[in-house]
Amino acid sequence: VTPHTPLGTGKEFDAIRAMVARWGASADGIGDDAALLDAQPGESIAVSTDTSVENVHFRRAWLTPEEIGWRATTAALSDLAAVGARPLGVLTALTVPPSWRPELDALSSGIGAAVAAAGTRVIGGDLTSGGELSITVTVIGACTRPLVRAGARAGDDVWVTGHLGGPGLALHAWQSHREPPAAARARFARPEARIAAARWLADHGCTAAIDVSDGLVADARHVAMASGHVLTLHLDDVPCVDGADALAAAVSGEEYELLVTAAAGAIDAGAFARASGVALTKIGAVASGTPGVVVLRGGNRVEISAGHDHFSA
Amino acid sequence: VTPHTPLGTGKEFDAIRAMVARWGASADGIGDDAALLDAQPGESIAVSTDTSVENVHFRRAWLTPEEIGWRATTAALSDLAAVGARPLGVLTALTVPPSWRPELDALSSGIGAAVAAAGTRVIGGDLTSGGELSITVTVIGACTRPLVRAGARAGDDVWVTGHLGGPGLALHAWQSHREPPAAARARFARPEARIAAARWLADHGCTAAIDVSDGLVADARHVAMASGHVLTLHLDDVPCVDGADALAAAVSGEEYELLVTAAAGAIDAGAFARASGVALTKIGAVASGTPGVVVLRGGNRVEISAGHDHFSA
């Protein structure tokens, strides 16, 4: 544990002090110009950054401030899961408009809870005023054998963790001015970063991985293009949350479940579930051919368009 | 050099592709869930994140898009200089409103130029829509003996790089609806991260360091509080840009020059200037006592209040 460096005077530093107090043991070595971390010999450093903006990634009416903080942090941590890294620390850059200042403690609480759930710490960040709430979380991790999108091989099985469709169901309900079913809402509001699950998969022969953020089919396409292979997905096998249709589940984004490939027969889903507490379902296979995704339902090919595009508006 | 991972379809990925093309050799290994880096054995990893928001940190009327990208990137890189780290890579999280999309290429160009000037590369990031332009740059570096704020010792000299006051002069001119003098404007629009200068100082006995972002006196106070000592600064010795008064220079923020301490006589300012091309001026000393900053002008004590506070409004 690194002691915090004393912070200066003024409201901005007061606000940072309150956040650090809220984080307690989940904050470490705050206050110098840069945070310092050490990897183990032979480990690579993995880094990723993820921004959540009000009215783009969420609406204030949908979520509590704690949930907004949790979700933004988990979205970033999920990228460490996708490469099979163990987290070393988190940087939180917050832009907080005046109307959000009373919620800063609750936002911090959600950030701290997500950081603690991943077994890591807030080691630095930035706090500024602005016109809209924006949370950019940068995650730093370490790994000896990183998982990458490009590793899928012909003959591999395709697997997915958990149950899909919840965030899509929740979004659809909110957009229809209805309150979502509780389970679907929880999947949107309080997703989990599959950090430990990913490390188990990396240790048991997983060949490629991605976290499901754009939607199952869109993310499978990323793996297919990076690996130079065809991924065939069986919609009938996609594990869905209660109330979700497989077609909707296949395009539901911001799931933060893992899509992985592994040599046929290499993975024991039961052993995975016992170790991680998370379901693992075989949903397809990798083959040679023009890189892309083929989606089958009842043996017939289904065309599914791409996932989220924040720039399409 | 790590090859880029193929990006998906849609306008968001098209925009990222255009940025990566603009960066050319200044981008490396873009497109997987996390970027991977390797430090040398015995090195610590240094990380820092910095957000620049339109109408908080700059105004569109003041700067070109290239300058906005350069400045936001340099502000973050300066934190690596402050700890004496060599840069390993940069993550850029951009929130781009529709009205700014035509300027994305120019913003990227400024980001790429600043990254290249620091001898490093863009290794990942995020791109999202939003209501206001916001640039969060995360820098990752490595160092064997990090400089920290807490290292100042009684008897040390206090030094500062470069010439101060430019950003303050430029801001004052813009706020008075005048065009700033060219030299002052350049110090605001195109600051430099003192990366190589800091590594020279770290190798030549520097005991503590900070980059001047809140203002010379406010940042000296950070070093004083972290080190538990008194820093006495002689205003008459503060090196100023043409047209700046020492009092104004002492509270001018976002300078990105370095304030460092070193044992008396340890540093040869001439050798530093020859090695780095940057001036180094002795402006004070460190002593035992109640931690804080004493500012003297012509032998008389001057009271100077704290620096920037984005939360004070």
Coordinates of C-alpha atoms in Angstrom, one line a residue, chain A residues 82-285:
Chain A
A82 CA -11.1 -9.8 -22.5
V83 CA -7.3 -10.1 -22.6
G84 CA -7.1 -12.4 -19.5
A85 CA -5.2 -9.8 -17.4
R86 CA -5.2 -9.4 -13.6
P87 CA -6.0 -5.8 -12.7
L88 CA -3.2 -3.6 -11.2
G89 CA -5.2 -0.4 -10.8
V90 CA -7.8 2.0 -12.2
L91 CA -7.7 5.7 -13.1
T92 CA -11.0 7.6 -13.0
A93 CA -11.4 10.9 -15.0
L94 CA -14.7 12.5 -14.1
T95 CA -16.3 15.5 -15.7
V96 CA -19.0 16.6 -13.3
P97 CA -21.5 19.4 -14.2
P98 CA -22.8 21.6 -11.3
S99 CA -26.1 19.7 -11.2
W100 CA -24.3 16.4 -10.6
R101 CA -22.0 17.6 -7.8
P102 CA -24.4 16.5 -5.0
E103 CA -24.2 13.0 -6.5
L104 CA -20.4 12.8 -6.6
D105 CA -20.3 10.8 -3.3
A106 CA -22.8 8.2 -4.7
L107 CA -21.0 8.0 -8.0
S108 CA -17.7 7.5 -6.2
S109 CA -19.3 4.8 -4.1
G110 CA -20.4 2.9 -7.2
I111 CA -16.9 3.3 -8.7
G112 CA -15.3 2.0 -5.5
A113 CA -17.6 -1.0 -5.3
A114 CA -16.8 -2.1 -8.9
V115 CA -13.1 -1.6 -8.3
A116 CA -13.3 -3.7 -5.0
A117 CA -15.3 -6.4 -6.8
A118 CA -12.5 -6.7 -9.3
G119 CA -9.9 -7.0 -6.5
T120 CA -8.1 -3.8 -7.5
R121 CA -7.8 -0.1 -6.4
V122 CA -8.2 3.4 -7.7
I123 CA -4.7 4.8 -8.1
G124 CA -5.3 8.2 -9.7
G125 CA -7.5 10.2 -12.0
D126 CA -8.8 13.6 -12.9
L127 CA -11.8 15.7 -11.8
T128 CA -13.1 18.6 -13.8
S129 CA -16.2 20.6 -14.3
G130 CA -18.1 20.5 -17.6
G131 CA -21.5 20.6 -19.2
E132 CA -22.4 16.9 -19.1
L133 CA -21.5 14.0 -16.9
S134 CA -18.7 11.9 -18.4
I135 CA -16.7 9.1 -16.8
T136 CA -13.6 7.9 -18.5
V137 CA -12.1 4.9 -16.7
T138 CA -8.6 3.6 -17.6
V139 CA -7.7 0.1 -16.4
I140 CA -4.1 -1.2 -16.1
G141 CA -3.5 -4.9 -15.8
A142 CA -0.8 -7.5 -16.2
C143 CA -0.8 -10.9 -17.9
T144 CA 1.8 -13.5 -19.0
R145 CA -0.2 -14.9 -22.0
P146 CA -2.7 -12.3 -23.2
L147 CA -5.8 -13.4 -25.0
V148 CA -6.3 -11.6 -28.3
R149 CA -9.1 -11.5 -30.9
A150 CA -6.8 -13.0 -33.6
G151 CA -6.2 -16.4 -31.9
A152 CA -9.3 -18.4 -33.2
R153 CA -8.3 -21.5 -35.2
A154 CA -10.3 -23.7 -37.6
G155 CA -11.9 -26.5 -35.6
D156 CA -12.3 -24.4 -32.4
D157 CA -15.5 -24.3 -30.5
V158 CA -17.2 -20.9 -29.8
W159 CA -18.4 -20.3 -26.2
V160 CA -20.1 -17.6 -24.3
T161 CA -20.4 -16.9 -20.6
G162 CA -23.6 -16.0 -18.7
H163 CA -27.0 -15.3 -20.2
L164 CA -27.5 -12.6 -22.9
G165 CA -30.3 -10.2 -23.8
G166 CA -30.8 -8.4 -20.5
P167 CA -29.3 -5.0 -21.4
G168 CA -31.2 -5.0 -24.7
L169 CA -34.5 -5.8 -23.0
A170 CA -33.9 -3.1 -20.4
L171 CA -33.1 -0.5 -23.1
H172 CA -36.2 -1.5 -25.1
A173 CA -38.4 -1.1 -22.0
W174 CA -37.0 2.3 -21.1
Q175 CA -37.3 3.5 -24.7
S176 CA -40.9 2.4 -24.6
H177 CA -41.5 4.3 -21.3
R178 CA -41.9 1.1 -19.3
E179 CA -39.9 -0.1 -16.3
P180 CA -37.8 -3.1 -17.3
P181 CA -38.1 -6.5 -15.7
A182 CA -35.8 -6.6 -12.6
A183 CA -33.4 -9.2 -13.9
A184 CA -32.9 -7.4 -17.2
R185 CA -32.5 -4.1 -15.5
A186 CA -29.8 -5.6 -13.2
R187 CA -27.9 -6.9 -16.2
F188 CA -27.8 -3.3 -17.6
A189 CA -27.3 -1.5 -14.3
R190 CA -24.9 -3.8 -12.6
P191 CA -23.0 -5.9 -15.1
E192 CA -19.9 -7.9 -14.0
A193 CA -16.4 -7.9 -15.4
R194 CA -15.5 -11.5 -16.0
I195 CA -12.0 -11.1 -14.7
A196 CA -11.6 -14.4 -12.8
A197 CA -13.6 -16.3 -15.4
A198 CA -11.3 -15.0 -18.1
R199 CA -8.2 -16.1 -16.3
W200 CA -9.6 -19.6 -15.8
L201 CA -10.3 -19.7 -19.5
A202 CA -6.8 -18.4 -20.4
D203 CA -5.3 -21.2 -18.2
H204 CA -7.5 -23.9 -19.8
G205 CA -6.8 -23.5 -23.5
C206 CA -8.8 -20.6 -24.7
T207 CA -7.5 -19.4 -28.1
A208 CA -9.2 -16.0 -28.6
A209 CA -11.5 -13.8 -26.5
I210 CA -13.5 -10.6 -26.7
D211 CA -16.0 -9.1 -24.3
V212 CA -19.5 -8.7 -25.6
S213 CA -19.9 -4.9 -25.8
D214 CA -21.1 -4.2 -29.4
G215 CA -23.4 -7.3 -29.3
L216 CA -22.7 -11.1 -29.7
V217 CA -22.8 -11.1 -33.5
A218 CA -20.9 -7.9 -33.9
D219 CA -18.2 -9.0 -31.5
A220 CA -18.0 -12.5 -33.1
R221 CA -17.4 -10.6 -36.3
H222 CA -14.5 -8.8 -34.7
V223 CA -12.9 -12.2 -33.7
A224 CA -13.6 -13.6 -37.2
M225 CA -12.0 -10.6 -39.0
A226 CA -9.0 -10.5 -36.6
S227 CA -8.5 -14.3 -36.9
G228 CA -9.2 -14.6 -40.6
H229 CA -11.8 -17.4 -40.1
V230 CA -15.5 -18.0 -40.2
L231 CA -17.4 -18.2 -37.0
T232 CA -20.7 -20.1 -37.2
L233 CA -23.1 -19.3 -34.4
H234 CA -26.2 -21.3 -33.5
L235 CA -28.9 -18.9 -32.3
D236 CA -30.9 -21.8 -30.8
D237 CA -28.0 -22.4 -28.4
V238 CA -27.5 -18.8 -27.3
P239 CA -28.2 -18.7 -23.5
C240 CA -30.8 -15.9 -22.9
V241 CA -32.1 -14.2 -19.8
D242 CA -35.8 -14.8 -19.0
G243 CA -38.0 -12.9 -21.4
A244 CA -35.3 -12.4 -24.1
D245 CA -35.5 -13.8 -27.6
A246 CA -32.3 -15.3 -29.0
L247 CA -32.4 -12.8 -32.0
A248 CA -32.6 -9.9 -29.6
A249 CA -29.9 -11.4 -27.3
A250 CA -27.6 -11.8 -30.3
V251 CA -27.6 -8.0 -30.9
S252 CA -27.8 -6.9 -27.2
G253 CA -24.7 -4.7 -26.5
E254 CA -22.9 -3.8 -23.3
E255 CA -23.3 -7.3 -21.9
Y256 CA -19.7 -7.6 -20.7
E257 CA -19.9 -11.4 -21.0
L258 CA -17.1 -13.1 -22.8
L259 CA -17.1 -14.7 -26.2
V260 CA -14.2 -17.2 -26.4
T261 CA -12.8 -19.8 -28.7
A262 CA -11.0 -23.0 -27.7
A263 CA -9.9 -26.2 -29.3
A264 CA -12.8 -28.7 -29.6
G265 CA -13.1 -30.6 -26.4
A266 CA -10.6 -28.5 -24.5
I267 CA -13.0 -26.8 -22.1
D268 CA -15.1 -28.5 -19.4
A269 CA -18.0 -26.1 -18.9
G270 CA -19.0 -27.8 -15.7
A271 CA -15.5 -27.3 -14.2
F272 CA -15.6 -23.7 -15.4
A273 CA -19.0 -23.1 -13.7
R274 CA -17.9 -24.6 -10.5
A275 CA -14.7 -22.5 -10.4
S276 CA -16.3 -19.2 -11.5
G277 CA -20.0 -19.4 -10.6
V278 CA -20.8 -18.4 -14.2
A279 CA -22.5 -20.5 -16.9
L280 CA -20.5 -21.3 -20.1
T281 CA -22.4 -22.4 -23.2
K282 CA -21.1 -23.7 -26.5
I283 CA -22.8 -21.7 -29.3
G284 CA -20.8 -22.4 -32.4
A285 CA -17.6 -23.3 -34.2

